[in-house]
Coordinates of C-alpha atoms in Angstrom, one line a residue:
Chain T
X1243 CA -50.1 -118.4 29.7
X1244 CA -48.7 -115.4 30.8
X1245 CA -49.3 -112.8 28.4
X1246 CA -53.4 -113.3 28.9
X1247 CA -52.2 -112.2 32.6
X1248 CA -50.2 -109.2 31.3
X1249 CA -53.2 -108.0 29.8
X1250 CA -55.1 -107.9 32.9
X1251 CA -58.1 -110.3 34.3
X1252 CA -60.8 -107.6 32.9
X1253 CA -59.9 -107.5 29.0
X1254 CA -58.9 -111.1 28.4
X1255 CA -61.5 -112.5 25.7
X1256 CA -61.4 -115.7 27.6
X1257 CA -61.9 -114.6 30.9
X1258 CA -65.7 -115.2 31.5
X1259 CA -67.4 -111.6 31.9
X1260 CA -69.0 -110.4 34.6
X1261 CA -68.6 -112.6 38.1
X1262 CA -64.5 -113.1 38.0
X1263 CA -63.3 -109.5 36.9
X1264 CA -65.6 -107.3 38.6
X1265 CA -65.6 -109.4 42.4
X1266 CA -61.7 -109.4 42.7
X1267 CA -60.9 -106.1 40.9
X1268 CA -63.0 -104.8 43.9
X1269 CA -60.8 -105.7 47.0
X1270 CA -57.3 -107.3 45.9
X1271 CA -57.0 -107.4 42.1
X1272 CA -53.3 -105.4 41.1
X1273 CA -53.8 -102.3 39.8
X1274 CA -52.1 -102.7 36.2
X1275 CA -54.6 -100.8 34.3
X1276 CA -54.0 -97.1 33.5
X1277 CA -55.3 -94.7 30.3
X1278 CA -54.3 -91.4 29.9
X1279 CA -56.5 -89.2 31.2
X1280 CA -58.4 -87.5 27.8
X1281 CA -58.0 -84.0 26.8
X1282 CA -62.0 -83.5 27.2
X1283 CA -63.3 -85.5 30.0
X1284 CA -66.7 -85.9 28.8
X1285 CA -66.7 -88.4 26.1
X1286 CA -69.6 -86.6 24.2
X1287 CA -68.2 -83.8 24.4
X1288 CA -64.9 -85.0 23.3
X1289 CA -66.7 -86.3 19.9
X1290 CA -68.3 -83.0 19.1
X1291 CA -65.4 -81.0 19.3
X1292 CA -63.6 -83.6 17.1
X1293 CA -65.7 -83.8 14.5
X1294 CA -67.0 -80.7 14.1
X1295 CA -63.4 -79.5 14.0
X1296 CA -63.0 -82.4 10.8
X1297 CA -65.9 -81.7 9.3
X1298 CA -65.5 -78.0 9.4
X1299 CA -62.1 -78.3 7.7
X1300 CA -63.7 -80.8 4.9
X1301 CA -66.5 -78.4 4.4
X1302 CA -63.8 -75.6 4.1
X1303 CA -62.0 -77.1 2.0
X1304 CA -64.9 -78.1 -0.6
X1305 CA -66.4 -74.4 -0.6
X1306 CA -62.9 -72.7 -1.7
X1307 CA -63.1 -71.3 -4.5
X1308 CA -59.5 -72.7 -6.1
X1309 CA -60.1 -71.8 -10.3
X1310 CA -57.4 -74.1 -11.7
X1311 CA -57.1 -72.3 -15.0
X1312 CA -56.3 -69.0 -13.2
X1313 CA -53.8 -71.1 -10.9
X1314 CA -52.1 -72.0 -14.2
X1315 CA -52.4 -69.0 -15.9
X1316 CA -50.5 -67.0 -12.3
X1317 CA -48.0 -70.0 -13.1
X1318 CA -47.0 -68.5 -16.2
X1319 CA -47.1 -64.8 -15.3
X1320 CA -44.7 -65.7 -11.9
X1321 CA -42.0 -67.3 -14.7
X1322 CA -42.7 -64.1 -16.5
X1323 CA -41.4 -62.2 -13.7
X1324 CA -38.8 -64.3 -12.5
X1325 CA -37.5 -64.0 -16.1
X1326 CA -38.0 -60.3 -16.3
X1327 CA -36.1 -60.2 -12.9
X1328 CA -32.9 -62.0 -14.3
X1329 CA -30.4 -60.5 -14.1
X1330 CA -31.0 -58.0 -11.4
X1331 CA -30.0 -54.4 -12.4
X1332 CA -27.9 -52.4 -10.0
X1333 CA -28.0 -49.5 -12.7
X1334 CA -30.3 -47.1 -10.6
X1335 CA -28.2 -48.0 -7.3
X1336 CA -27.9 -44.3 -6.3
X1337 CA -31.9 -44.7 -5.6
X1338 CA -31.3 -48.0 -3.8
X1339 CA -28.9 -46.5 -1.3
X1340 CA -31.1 -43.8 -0.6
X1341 CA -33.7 -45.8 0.0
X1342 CA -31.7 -48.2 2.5
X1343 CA -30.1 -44.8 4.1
X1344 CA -33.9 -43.7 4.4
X1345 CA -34.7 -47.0 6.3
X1346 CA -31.6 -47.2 8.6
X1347 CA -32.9 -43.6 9.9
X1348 CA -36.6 -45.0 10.1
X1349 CA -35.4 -48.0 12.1
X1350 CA -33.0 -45.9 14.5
X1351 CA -34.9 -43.0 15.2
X1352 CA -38.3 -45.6 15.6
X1353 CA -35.8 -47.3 17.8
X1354 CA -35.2 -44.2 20.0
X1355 CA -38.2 -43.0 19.8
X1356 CA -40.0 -46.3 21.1
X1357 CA -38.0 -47.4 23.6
X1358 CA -37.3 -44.1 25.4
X1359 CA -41.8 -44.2 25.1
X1360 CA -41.8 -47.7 26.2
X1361 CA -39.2 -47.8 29.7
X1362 CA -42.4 -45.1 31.4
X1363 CA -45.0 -47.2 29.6
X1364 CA -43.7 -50.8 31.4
X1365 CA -43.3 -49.4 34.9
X1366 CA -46.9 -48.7 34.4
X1367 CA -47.9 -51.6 33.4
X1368 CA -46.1 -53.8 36.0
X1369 CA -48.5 -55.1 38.7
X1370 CA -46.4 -55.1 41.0
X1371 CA -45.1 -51.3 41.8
X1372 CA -48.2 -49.1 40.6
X1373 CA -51.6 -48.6 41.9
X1374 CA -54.2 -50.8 40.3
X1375 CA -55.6 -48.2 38.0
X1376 CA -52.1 -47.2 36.4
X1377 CA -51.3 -51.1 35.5
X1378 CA -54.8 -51.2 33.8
X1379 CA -54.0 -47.8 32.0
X1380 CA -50.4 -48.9 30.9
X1381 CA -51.6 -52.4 30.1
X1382 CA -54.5 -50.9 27.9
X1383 CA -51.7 -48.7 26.4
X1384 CA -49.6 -51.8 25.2
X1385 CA -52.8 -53.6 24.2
X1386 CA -53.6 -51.4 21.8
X1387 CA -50.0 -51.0 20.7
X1388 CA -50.1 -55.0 19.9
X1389 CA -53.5 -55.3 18.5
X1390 CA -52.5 -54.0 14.9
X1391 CA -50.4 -55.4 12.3
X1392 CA -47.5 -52.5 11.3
X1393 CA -48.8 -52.2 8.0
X1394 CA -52.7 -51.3 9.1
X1395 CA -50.9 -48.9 11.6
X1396 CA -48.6 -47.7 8.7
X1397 CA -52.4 -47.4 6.5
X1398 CA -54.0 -45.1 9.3
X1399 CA -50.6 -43.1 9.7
X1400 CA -49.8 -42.6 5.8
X1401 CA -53.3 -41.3 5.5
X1402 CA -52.9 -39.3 9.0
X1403 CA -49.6 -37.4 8.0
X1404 CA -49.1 -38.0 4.3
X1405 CA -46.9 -40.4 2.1
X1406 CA -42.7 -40.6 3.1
X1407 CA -40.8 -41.6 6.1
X1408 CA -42.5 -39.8 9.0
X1409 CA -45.3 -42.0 8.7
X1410 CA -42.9 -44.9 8.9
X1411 CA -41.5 -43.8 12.2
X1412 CA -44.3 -43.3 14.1
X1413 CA -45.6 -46.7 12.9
X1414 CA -42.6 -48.5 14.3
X1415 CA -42.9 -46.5 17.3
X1416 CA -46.1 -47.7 17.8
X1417 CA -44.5 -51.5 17.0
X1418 CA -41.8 -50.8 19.3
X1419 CA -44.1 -49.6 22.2
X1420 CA -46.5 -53.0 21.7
X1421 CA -43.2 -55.4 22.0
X1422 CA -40.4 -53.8 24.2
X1423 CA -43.2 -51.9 26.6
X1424 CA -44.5 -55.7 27.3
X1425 CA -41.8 -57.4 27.6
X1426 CA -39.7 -54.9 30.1
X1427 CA -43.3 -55.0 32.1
X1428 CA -42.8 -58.4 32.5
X1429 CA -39.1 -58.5 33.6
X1430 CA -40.2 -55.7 36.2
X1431 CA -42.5 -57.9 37.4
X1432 CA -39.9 -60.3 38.3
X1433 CA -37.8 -58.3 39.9
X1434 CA -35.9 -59.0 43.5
X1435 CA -38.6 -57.3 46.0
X1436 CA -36.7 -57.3 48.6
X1437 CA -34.4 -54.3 47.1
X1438 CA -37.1 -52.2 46.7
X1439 CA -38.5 -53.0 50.2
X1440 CA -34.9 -51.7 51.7
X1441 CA -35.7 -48.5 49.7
X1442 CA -38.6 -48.5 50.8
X1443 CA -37.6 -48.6 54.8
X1444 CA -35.1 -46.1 54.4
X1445 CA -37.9 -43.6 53.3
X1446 CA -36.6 -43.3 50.1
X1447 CA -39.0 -41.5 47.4
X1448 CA -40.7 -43.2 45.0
X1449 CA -38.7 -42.3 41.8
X1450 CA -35.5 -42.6 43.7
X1451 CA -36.5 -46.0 44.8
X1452 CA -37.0 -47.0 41.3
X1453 CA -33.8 -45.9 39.9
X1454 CA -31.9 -47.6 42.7
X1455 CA -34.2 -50.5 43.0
X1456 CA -36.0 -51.5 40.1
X1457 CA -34.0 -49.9 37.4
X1458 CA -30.3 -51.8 37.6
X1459 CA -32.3 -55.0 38.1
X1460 CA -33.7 -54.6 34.6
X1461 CA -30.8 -52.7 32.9
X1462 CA -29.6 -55.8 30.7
X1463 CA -32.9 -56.8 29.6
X1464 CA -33.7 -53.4 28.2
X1465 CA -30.2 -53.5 26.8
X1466 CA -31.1 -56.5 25.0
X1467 CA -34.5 -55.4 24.2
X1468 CA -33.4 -52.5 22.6
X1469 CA -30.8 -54.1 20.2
X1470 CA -33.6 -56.6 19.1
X1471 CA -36.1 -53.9 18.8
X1472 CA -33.3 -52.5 16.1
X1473 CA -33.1 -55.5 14.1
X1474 CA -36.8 -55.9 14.1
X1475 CA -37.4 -52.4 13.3
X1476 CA -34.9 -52.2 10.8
X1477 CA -36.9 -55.8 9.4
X1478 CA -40.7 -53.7 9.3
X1479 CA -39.1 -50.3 7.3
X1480 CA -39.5 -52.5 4.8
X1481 CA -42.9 -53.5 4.8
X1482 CA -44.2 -50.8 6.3
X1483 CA -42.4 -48.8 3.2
X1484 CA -44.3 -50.6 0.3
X1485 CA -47.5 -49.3 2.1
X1486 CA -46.2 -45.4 1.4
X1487 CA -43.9 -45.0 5.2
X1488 CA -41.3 -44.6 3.1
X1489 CA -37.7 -46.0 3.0
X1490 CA -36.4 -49.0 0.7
X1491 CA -40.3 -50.4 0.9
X1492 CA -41.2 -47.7 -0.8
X1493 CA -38.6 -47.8 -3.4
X1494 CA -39.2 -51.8 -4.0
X1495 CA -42.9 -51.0 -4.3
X1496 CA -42.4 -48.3 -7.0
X1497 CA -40.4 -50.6 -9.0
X1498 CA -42.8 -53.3 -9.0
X1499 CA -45.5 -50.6 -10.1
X1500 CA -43.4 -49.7 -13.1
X1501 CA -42.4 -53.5 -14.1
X1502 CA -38.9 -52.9 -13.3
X1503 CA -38.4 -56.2 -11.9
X1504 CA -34.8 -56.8 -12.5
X1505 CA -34.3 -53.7 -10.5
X1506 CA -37.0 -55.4 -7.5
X1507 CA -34.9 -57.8 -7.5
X1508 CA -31.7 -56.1 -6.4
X1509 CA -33.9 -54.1 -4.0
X1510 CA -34.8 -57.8 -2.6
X1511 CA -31.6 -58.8 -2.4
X1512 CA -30.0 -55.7 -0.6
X1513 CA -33.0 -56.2 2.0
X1514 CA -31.9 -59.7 2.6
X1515 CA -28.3 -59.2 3.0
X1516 CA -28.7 -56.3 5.2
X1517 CA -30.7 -58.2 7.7
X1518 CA -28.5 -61.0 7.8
X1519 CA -26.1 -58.8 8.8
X1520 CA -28.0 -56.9 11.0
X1521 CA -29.1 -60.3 12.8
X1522 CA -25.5 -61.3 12.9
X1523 CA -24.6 -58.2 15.1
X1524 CA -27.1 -57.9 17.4
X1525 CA -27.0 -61.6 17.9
X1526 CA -22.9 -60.9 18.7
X1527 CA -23.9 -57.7 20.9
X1528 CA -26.8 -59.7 23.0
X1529 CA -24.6 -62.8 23.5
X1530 CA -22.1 -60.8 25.5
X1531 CA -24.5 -58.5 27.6
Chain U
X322 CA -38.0 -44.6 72.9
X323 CA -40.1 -47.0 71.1
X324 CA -43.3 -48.0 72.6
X325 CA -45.8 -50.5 70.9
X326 CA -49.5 -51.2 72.2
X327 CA -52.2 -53.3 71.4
X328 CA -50.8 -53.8 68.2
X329 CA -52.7 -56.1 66.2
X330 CA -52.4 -57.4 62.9
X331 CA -54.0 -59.8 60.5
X332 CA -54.2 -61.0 57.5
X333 CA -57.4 -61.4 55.8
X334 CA -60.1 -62.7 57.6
X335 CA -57.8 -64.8 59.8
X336 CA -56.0 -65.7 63.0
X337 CA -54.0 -62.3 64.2
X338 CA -50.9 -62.8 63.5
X339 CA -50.0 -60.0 66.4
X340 CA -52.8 -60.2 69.1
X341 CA -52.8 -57.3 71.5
X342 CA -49.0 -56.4 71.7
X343 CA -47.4 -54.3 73.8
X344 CA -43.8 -53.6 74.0
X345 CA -41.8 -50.6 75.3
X346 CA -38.0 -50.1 74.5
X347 CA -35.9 -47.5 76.0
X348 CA -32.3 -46.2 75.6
X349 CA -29.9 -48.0 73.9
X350 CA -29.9 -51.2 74.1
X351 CA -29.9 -54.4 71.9
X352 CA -32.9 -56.3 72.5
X353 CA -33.4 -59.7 70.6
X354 CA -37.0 -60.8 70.0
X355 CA -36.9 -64.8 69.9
X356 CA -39.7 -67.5 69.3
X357 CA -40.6 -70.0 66.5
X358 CA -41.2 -70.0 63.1
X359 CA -45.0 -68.1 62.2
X360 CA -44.8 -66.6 66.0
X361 CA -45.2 -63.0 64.3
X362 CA -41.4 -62.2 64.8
X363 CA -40.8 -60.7 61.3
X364 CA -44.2 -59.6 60.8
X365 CA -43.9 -57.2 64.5
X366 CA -41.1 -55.3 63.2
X367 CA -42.3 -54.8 59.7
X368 CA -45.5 -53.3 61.6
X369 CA -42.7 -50.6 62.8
X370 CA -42.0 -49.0 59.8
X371 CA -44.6 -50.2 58.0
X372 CA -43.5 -51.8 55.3
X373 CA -46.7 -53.9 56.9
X374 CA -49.9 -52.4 58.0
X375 CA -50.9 -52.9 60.9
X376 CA -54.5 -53.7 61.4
X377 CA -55.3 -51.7 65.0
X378 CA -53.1 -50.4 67.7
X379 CA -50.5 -47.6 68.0
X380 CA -46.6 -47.6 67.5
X381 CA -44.4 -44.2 68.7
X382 CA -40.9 -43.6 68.0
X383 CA -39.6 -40.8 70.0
X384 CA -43.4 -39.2 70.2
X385 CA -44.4 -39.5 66.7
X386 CA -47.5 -41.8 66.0
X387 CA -46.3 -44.2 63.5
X388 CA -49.5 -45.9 62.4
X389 CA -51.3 -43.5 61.0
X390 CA -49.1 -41.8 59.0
X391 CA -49.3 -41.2 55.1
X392 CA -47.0 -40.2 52.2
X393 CA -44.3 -38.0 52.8
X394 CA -44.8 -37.7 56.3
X395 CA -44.4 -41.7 56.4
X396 CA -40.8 -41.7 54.4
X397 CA -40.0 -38.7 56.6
X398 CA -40.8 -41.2 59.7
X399 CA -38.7 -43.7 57.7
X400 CA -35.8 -42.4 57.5
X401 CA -35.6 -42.4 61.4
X402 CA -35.7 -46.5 61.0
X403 CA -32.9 -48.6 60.0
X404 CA -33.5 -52.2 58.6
X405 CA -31.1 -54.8 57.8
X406 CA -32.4 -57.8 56.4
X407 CA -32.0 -61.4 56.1
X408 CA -30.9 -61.6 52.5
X409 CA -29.3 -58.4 52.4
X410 CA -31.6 -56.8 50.0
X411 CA -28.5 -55.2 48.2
X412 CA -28.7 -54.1 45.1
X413 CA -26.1 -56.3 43.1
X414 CA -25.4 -54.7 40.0
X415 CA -25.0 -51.2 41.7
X416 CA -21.1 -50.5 43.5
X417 CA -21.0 -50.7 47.6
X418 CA -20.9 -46.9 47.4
X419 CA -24.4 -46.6 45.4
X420 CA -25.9 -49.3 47.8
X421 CA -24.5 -47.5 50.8
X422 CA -25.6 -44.0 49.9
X423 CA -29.4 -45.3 49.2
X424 CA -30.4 -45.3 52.7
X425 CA -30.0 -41.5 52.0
X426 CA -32.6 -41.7 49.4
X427 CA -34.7 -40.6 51.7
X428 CA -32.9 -37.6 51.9
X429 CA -31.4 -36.2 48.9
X430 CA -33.3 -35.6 45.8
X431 CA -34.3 -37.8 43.0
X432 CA -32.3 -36.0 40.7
X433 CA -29.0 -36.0 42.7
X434 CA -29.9 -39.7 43.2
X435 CA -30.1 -40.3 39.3
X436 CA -27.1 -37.9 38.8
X437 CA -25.4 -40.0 41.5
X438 CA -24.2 -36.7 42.9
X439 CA -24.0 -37.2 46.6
X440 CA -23.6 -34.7 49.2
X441 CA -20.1 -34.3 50.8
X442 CA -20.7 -35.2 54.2
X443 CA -22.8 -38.2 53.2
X444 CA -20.1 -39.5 51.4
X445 CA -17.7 -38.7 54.6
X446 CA -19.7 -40.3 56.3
X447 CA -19.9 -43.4 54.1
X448 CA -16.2 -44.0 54.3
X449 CA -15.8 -43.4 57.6
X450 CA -19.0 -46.1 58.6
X451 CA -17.4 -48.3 55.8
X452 CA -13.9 -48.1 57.4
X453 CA -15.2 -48.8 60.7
X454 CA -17.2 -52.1 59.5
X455 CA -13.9 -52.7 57.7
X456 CA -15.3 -52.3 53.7
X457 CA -14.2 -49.1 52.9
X458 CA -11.9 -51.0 50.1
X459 CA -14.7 -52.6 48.5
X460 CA -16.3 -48.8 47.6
X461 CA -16.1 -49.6 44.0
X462 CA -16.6 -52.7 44.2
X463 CA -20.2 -54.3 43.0
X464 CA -22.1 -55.8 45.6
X465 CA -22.7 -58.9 44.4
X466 CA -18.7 -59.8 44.2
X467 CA -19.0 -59.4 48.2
X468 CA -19.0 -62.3 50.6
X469 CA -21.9 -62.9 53.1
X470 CA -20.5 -61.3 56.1
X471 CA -19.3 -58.3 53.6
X472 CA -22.8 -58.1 52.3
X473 CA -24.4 -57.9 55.4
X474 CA -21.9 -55.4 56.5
X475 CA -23.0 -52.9 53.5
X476 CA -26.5 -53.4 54.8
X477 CA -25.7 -52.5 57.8
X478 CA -23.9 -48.8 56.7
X479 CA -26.6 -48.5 54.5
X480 CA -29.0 -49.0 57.7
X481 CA -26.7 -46.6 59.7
X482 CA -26.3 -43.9 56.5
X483 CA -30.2 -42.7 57.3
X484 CA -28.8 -41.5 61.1
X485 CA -31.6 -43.4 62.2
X486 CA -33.1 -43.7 65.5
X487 CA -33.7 -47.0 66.0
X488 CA -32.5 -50.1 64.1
X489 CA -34.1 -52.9 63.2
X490 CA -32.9 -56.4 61.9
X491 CA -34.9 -59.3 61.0
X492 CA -32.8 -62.2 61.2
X493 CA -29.4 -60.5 60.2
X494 CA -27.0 -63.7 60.7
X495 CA -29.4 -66.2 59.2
X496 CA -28.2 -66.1 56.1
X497 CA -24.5 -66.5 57.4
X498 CA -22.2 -69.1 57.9
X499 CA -21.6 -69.4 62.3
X500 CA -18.1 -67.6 62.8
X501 CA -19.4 -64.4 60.3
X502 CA -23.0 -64.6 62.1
X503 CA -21.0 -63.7 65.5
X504 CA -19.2 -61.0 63.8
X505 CA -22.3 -59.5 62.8
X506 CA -23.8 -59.8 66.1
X507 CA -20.8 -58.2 67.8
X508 CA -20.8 -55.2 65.4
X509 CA -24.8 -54.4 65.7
X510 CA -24.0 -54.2 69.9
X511 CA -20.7 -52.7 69.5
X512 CA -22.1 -49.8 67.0
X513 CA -25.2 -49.8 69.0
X514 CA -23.1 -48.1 72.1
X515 CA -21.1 -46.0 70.1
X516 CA -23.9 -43.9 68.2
X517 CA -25.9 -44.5 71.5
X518 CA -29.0 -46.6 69.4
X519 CA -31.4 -48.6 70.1
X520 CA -31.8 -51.8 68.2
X521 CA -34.2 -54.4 67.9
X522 CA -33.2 -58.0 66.4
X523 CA -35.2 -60.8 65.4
X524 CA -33.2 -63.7 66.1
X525 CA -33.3 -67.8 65.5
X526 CA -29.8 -68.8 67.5
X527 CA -30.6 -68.0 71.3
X528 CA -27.0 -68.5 71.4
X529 CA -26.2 -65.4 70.1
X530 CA -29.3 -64.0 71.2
X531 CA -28.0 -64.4 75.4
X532 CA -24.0 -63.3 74.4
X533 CA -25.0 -60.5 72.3
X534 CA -28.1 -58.6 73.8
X535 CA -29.0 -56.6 76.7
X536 CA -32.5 -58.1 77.0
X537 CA -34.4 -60.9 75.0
X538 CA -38.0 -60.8 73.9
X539 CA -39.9 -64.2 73.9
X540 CA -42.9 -64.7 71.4
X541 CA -45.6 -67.4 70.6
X542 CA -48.6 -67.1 68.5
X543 CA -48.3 -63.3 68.1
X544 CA -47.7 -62.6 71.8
X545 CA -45.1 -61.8 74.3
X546 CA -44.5 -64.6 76.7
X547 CA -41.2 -63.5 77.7
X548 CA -39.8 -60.3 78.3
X549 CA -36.3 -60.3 80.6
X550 CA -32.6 -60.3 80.7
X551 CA -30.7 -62.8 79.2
X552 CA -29.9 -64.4 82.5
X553 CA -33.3 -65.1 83.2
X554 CA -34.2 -67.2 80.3
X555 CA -33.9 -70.6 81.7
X556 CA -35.2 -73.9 80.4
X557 CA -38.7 -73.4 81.7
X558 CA -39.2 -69.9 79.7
X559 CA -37.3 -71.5 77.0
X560 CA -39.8 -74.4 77.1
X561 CA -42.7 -72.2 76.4
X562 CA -41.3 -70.0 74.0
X563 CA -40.6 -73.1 71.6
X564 CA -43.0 -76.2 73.1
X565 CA -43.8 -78.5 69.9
X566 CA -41.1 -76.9 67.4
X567 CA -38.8 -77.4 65.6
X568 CA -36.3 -74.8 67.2
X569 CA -36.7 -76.1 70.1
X570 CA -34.9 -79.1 69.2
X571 CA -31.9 -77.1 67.9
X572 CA -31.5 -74.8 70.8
X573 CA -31.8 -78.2 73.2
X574 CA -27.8 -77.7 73.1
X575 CA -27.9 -74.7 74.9
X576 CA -27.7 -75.5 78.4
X577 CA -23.8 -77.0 77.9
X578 CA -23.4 -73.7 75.2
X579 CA -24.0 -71.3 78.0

């Protein structure tokens, strides 16, 4: 019948082993037999890495130290707060404003600050217009920018220059530097060569060959870069501000130290709607660059 | 007067690319350097101004050792070299003006560049080169809302902006449609006679290479096998210029085109 042939002479249970399957397959047999090559080649290889991955993950999972009364007990206390939180209390708004204002001016001047740091930084660290040991230096620069979280840069900078908003900017500077630095180094690197090679033959210096080569190629990603950078800036102020950088962070922290959770809550909810509508905006402004 | 010899160049550890060139031109006429795909064409006059190294031999322009220069003395040598290119290489999002006046980049500081303040004459002289290659209207314009023949015709002012002393152009009408590609080609010999300058084009249509040039340059495997007037290059010369191409092929039409 025809669905032992579908199958294929080899893995037919009826097909008597050895002699039939392995003299045809050899010279004329069809080729109808094909398996996804695996991930891991070697099949004992393929089984360690397997199962240690599943047995690490069970032996996690047995050693955490989950203690269900406390579970039960944090239960309660989160009701507590969601209780204490309703209704939330604009009564002390004056401080919430200032707090926002003192975040907007975070964000923007981080925003300046970064991305006029970061446009040098990215010609650096692009391959394909700088010596060898200037990419290395302005790639090391950006790696190190990246490699922290903001709020364990925020940590090192409220200790480094004391509590309030100073501290915040130069932590989102530092943010700003690790993301816009990056990915402007990487648009340079894509750029049109052959623009910069007709610089290039008229003698032009380097600078001025960058400004009429390089620069307009890359103008409405930086554009775009920068209106992001905003928004995500605007985003950290307020984590970075429960750390001590200042700005509404700093004011939703306080109230949670003093139990004023009614009054958290209205700090939460001014965070939320501002950056819905700072996403709305910059999502406008970027769709028609 | 431009005089190449021994050039070599290669890549790696490979085949030259060049092998041994020499080539003298004099005066100002259009020569057209012809051959094959890989023959070393492109790679020859980017050994001129550099913008590939070459790996032995010597290259002057008007007395000035080309090969061996460095830094500023090399964009100073630059700006004596004009290049138009196969794609153009304009800058699109910049105006025709902007595009234009960066082949004086070379000679106007990178502030006024940045500032976009351009000396007087240069920008006489713009409008004047512009309204001779007939895109003086398009000086606002950006570049990439120019057709091909326009575009080429910016590269070409901005070529002729650095006052150069030679120009080069590596396939200039490749990238063009067959009516715009002659255009082209009778503007770089016209302009040629009028500022009395040399130029040198690499060229795939031996068409255009015979009507169009004073004297055509035949290349295979990184060495001149040809080197006559247009007259001269019959089917035999063309035979060993391209033997086992594809070009060869293409130009088998040209005995009824000339």
């Amino acid at each position: 019948m025809s669905p032992a042939r579908i199958d294929g002479p080899t893995s037919g249970p009826d097909v008597p082993a050895g002699a039939a399957g392995g003299a045809t397959s050899g010279a004329t047999a069809p080729r109808d037999h094909w398996r996804k090559p695996s991930f891991i080649a070697n099949p004992v290889a393929r089984w360690l890495v397997y199962g240690g991955a599943i047995l690490y993950v069970v032996w996690t999972l047995g050693t955490l130290p989950i203690d269900w009364p406390r579970v039960a007990e944090g239960v309660e206390r989160a009701g507590r707060i969601f209780g204490g939180a309703f209704p939330p209390s604009f009564e002390r708004s004056g401080l919430l404003i200032d707090g926002f204002l003192e975040s907007l001016k975070i964000a923007i001047l981080a925003t300046f600050g970064g991305v006029l740091l970061s446009i040098p930084i990215a010609f650096m660290a692009a391959r394909n217009i700088v010596p060898r040991a200037v990419f290395y230096l302005g790639r090391a620069i950006i790696i190190v920018a990246r490699s922290f979280h903001p709020v364990i840069v925020a940590i090192i900078f409220v200790k480094a220059v004391g509590f309030g908003p100073l501290a915040g900017v130069l932590t989102l500077i530092v943010y700003s530097i690790g993301f816009v630095a990056k990915m402007l180094a990487e648009r340079i690197e894509e750029i049109d060569f052959g623009q910069v090679e007709a610089m290039r033959a008229a003698g032009a210096p380097y600078l001025s060959t960058l400004i009429y080569a390089v620069v307009p190629q890359i103008m409405p990603r930086q554009v775009g870069l920068t209106i992001y950078q905003l928004d995500s800036n605007l985003r950290a102020s307020a984590v970075v501000g429960i750390v001590g950088a200042g700005g509404i962070g700093s004011t939703l922290a306080n109230a949670f130290g003093r139990y004023d959770y009614d009054f958290a809550l209205a700090i939460t909810m001014v965070i939320v709607g501002a950056i819905l509508l700072s996403e709305a905006v910059s999502g406008q402004i970027r769709k028609r660059l | 007067m431009l005089k190449i010899s021994d050039l070599v160049k290669r890549y790696g550890g490979g085949e030259p690319v060049l092998k041994n060139l020499d080539l003298t031109i004099e005066g100002e006429s259009v020569v057209s350097i012809i051959g094959s795909s890989g023959a070393g064409k492109s790679t020859l006059l980017r050994c001129i101004n550099r913008l590939v190294e070459p790996t032995s031999g010597s290259i002057t322009l008007n007395d000035t050792e080309l090969t061996r220069l460095r830094g500023a003395e090399l964009r100073r040598a630059r700006r004596k070299i004009g290049m138009v290119f196969q794609g153009f290489n304009l800058v699109d999002r910049l105006t025709v003006m902007e595009n234009v006046q960066s082949g004086r980049l070379g000679y106007i500081s990178t502030w006024a560049a940045l500032t976009r303040r351009y000396p007087k004459d240069d920008i006489r002289r713009a409008y004047e080169l512009m309204e001779r290659v007939g895109i003086a209207h398009y000086a606002d314009k950006r570049a990439d809302e120019l057709s091909g023949g326009e575009r080429q015709r910016v590269g070409v002012v901005r070529a002729l902006m650095q006052k150069p002393e030679i120009l080069l152009a590596d396939e200039p009408t490749a990238s063009l449609d067959p009516k715009t590609s002659e255009q082209i080609m009778g503007l770089l010999r016209d302009l040629s006679r009028e500022l009395k300058l040399p130029v040198l084009i690499n060229i795939h249509n031996v068409h255009e290479a015979r009507e169009y040039t004073d004297r055509i340059v035949g290349m295979r495997y990184g060495r001149i096998i040809f080197d006559d007037l247009p007259q001269a290059l019959d089917q035999e010369a063309m035979d060993r210029i391209y033997s086992g191409s594809p070009a060869a092929d293409r130009a088998g039409g040209l005995k009824e085109a000339s």
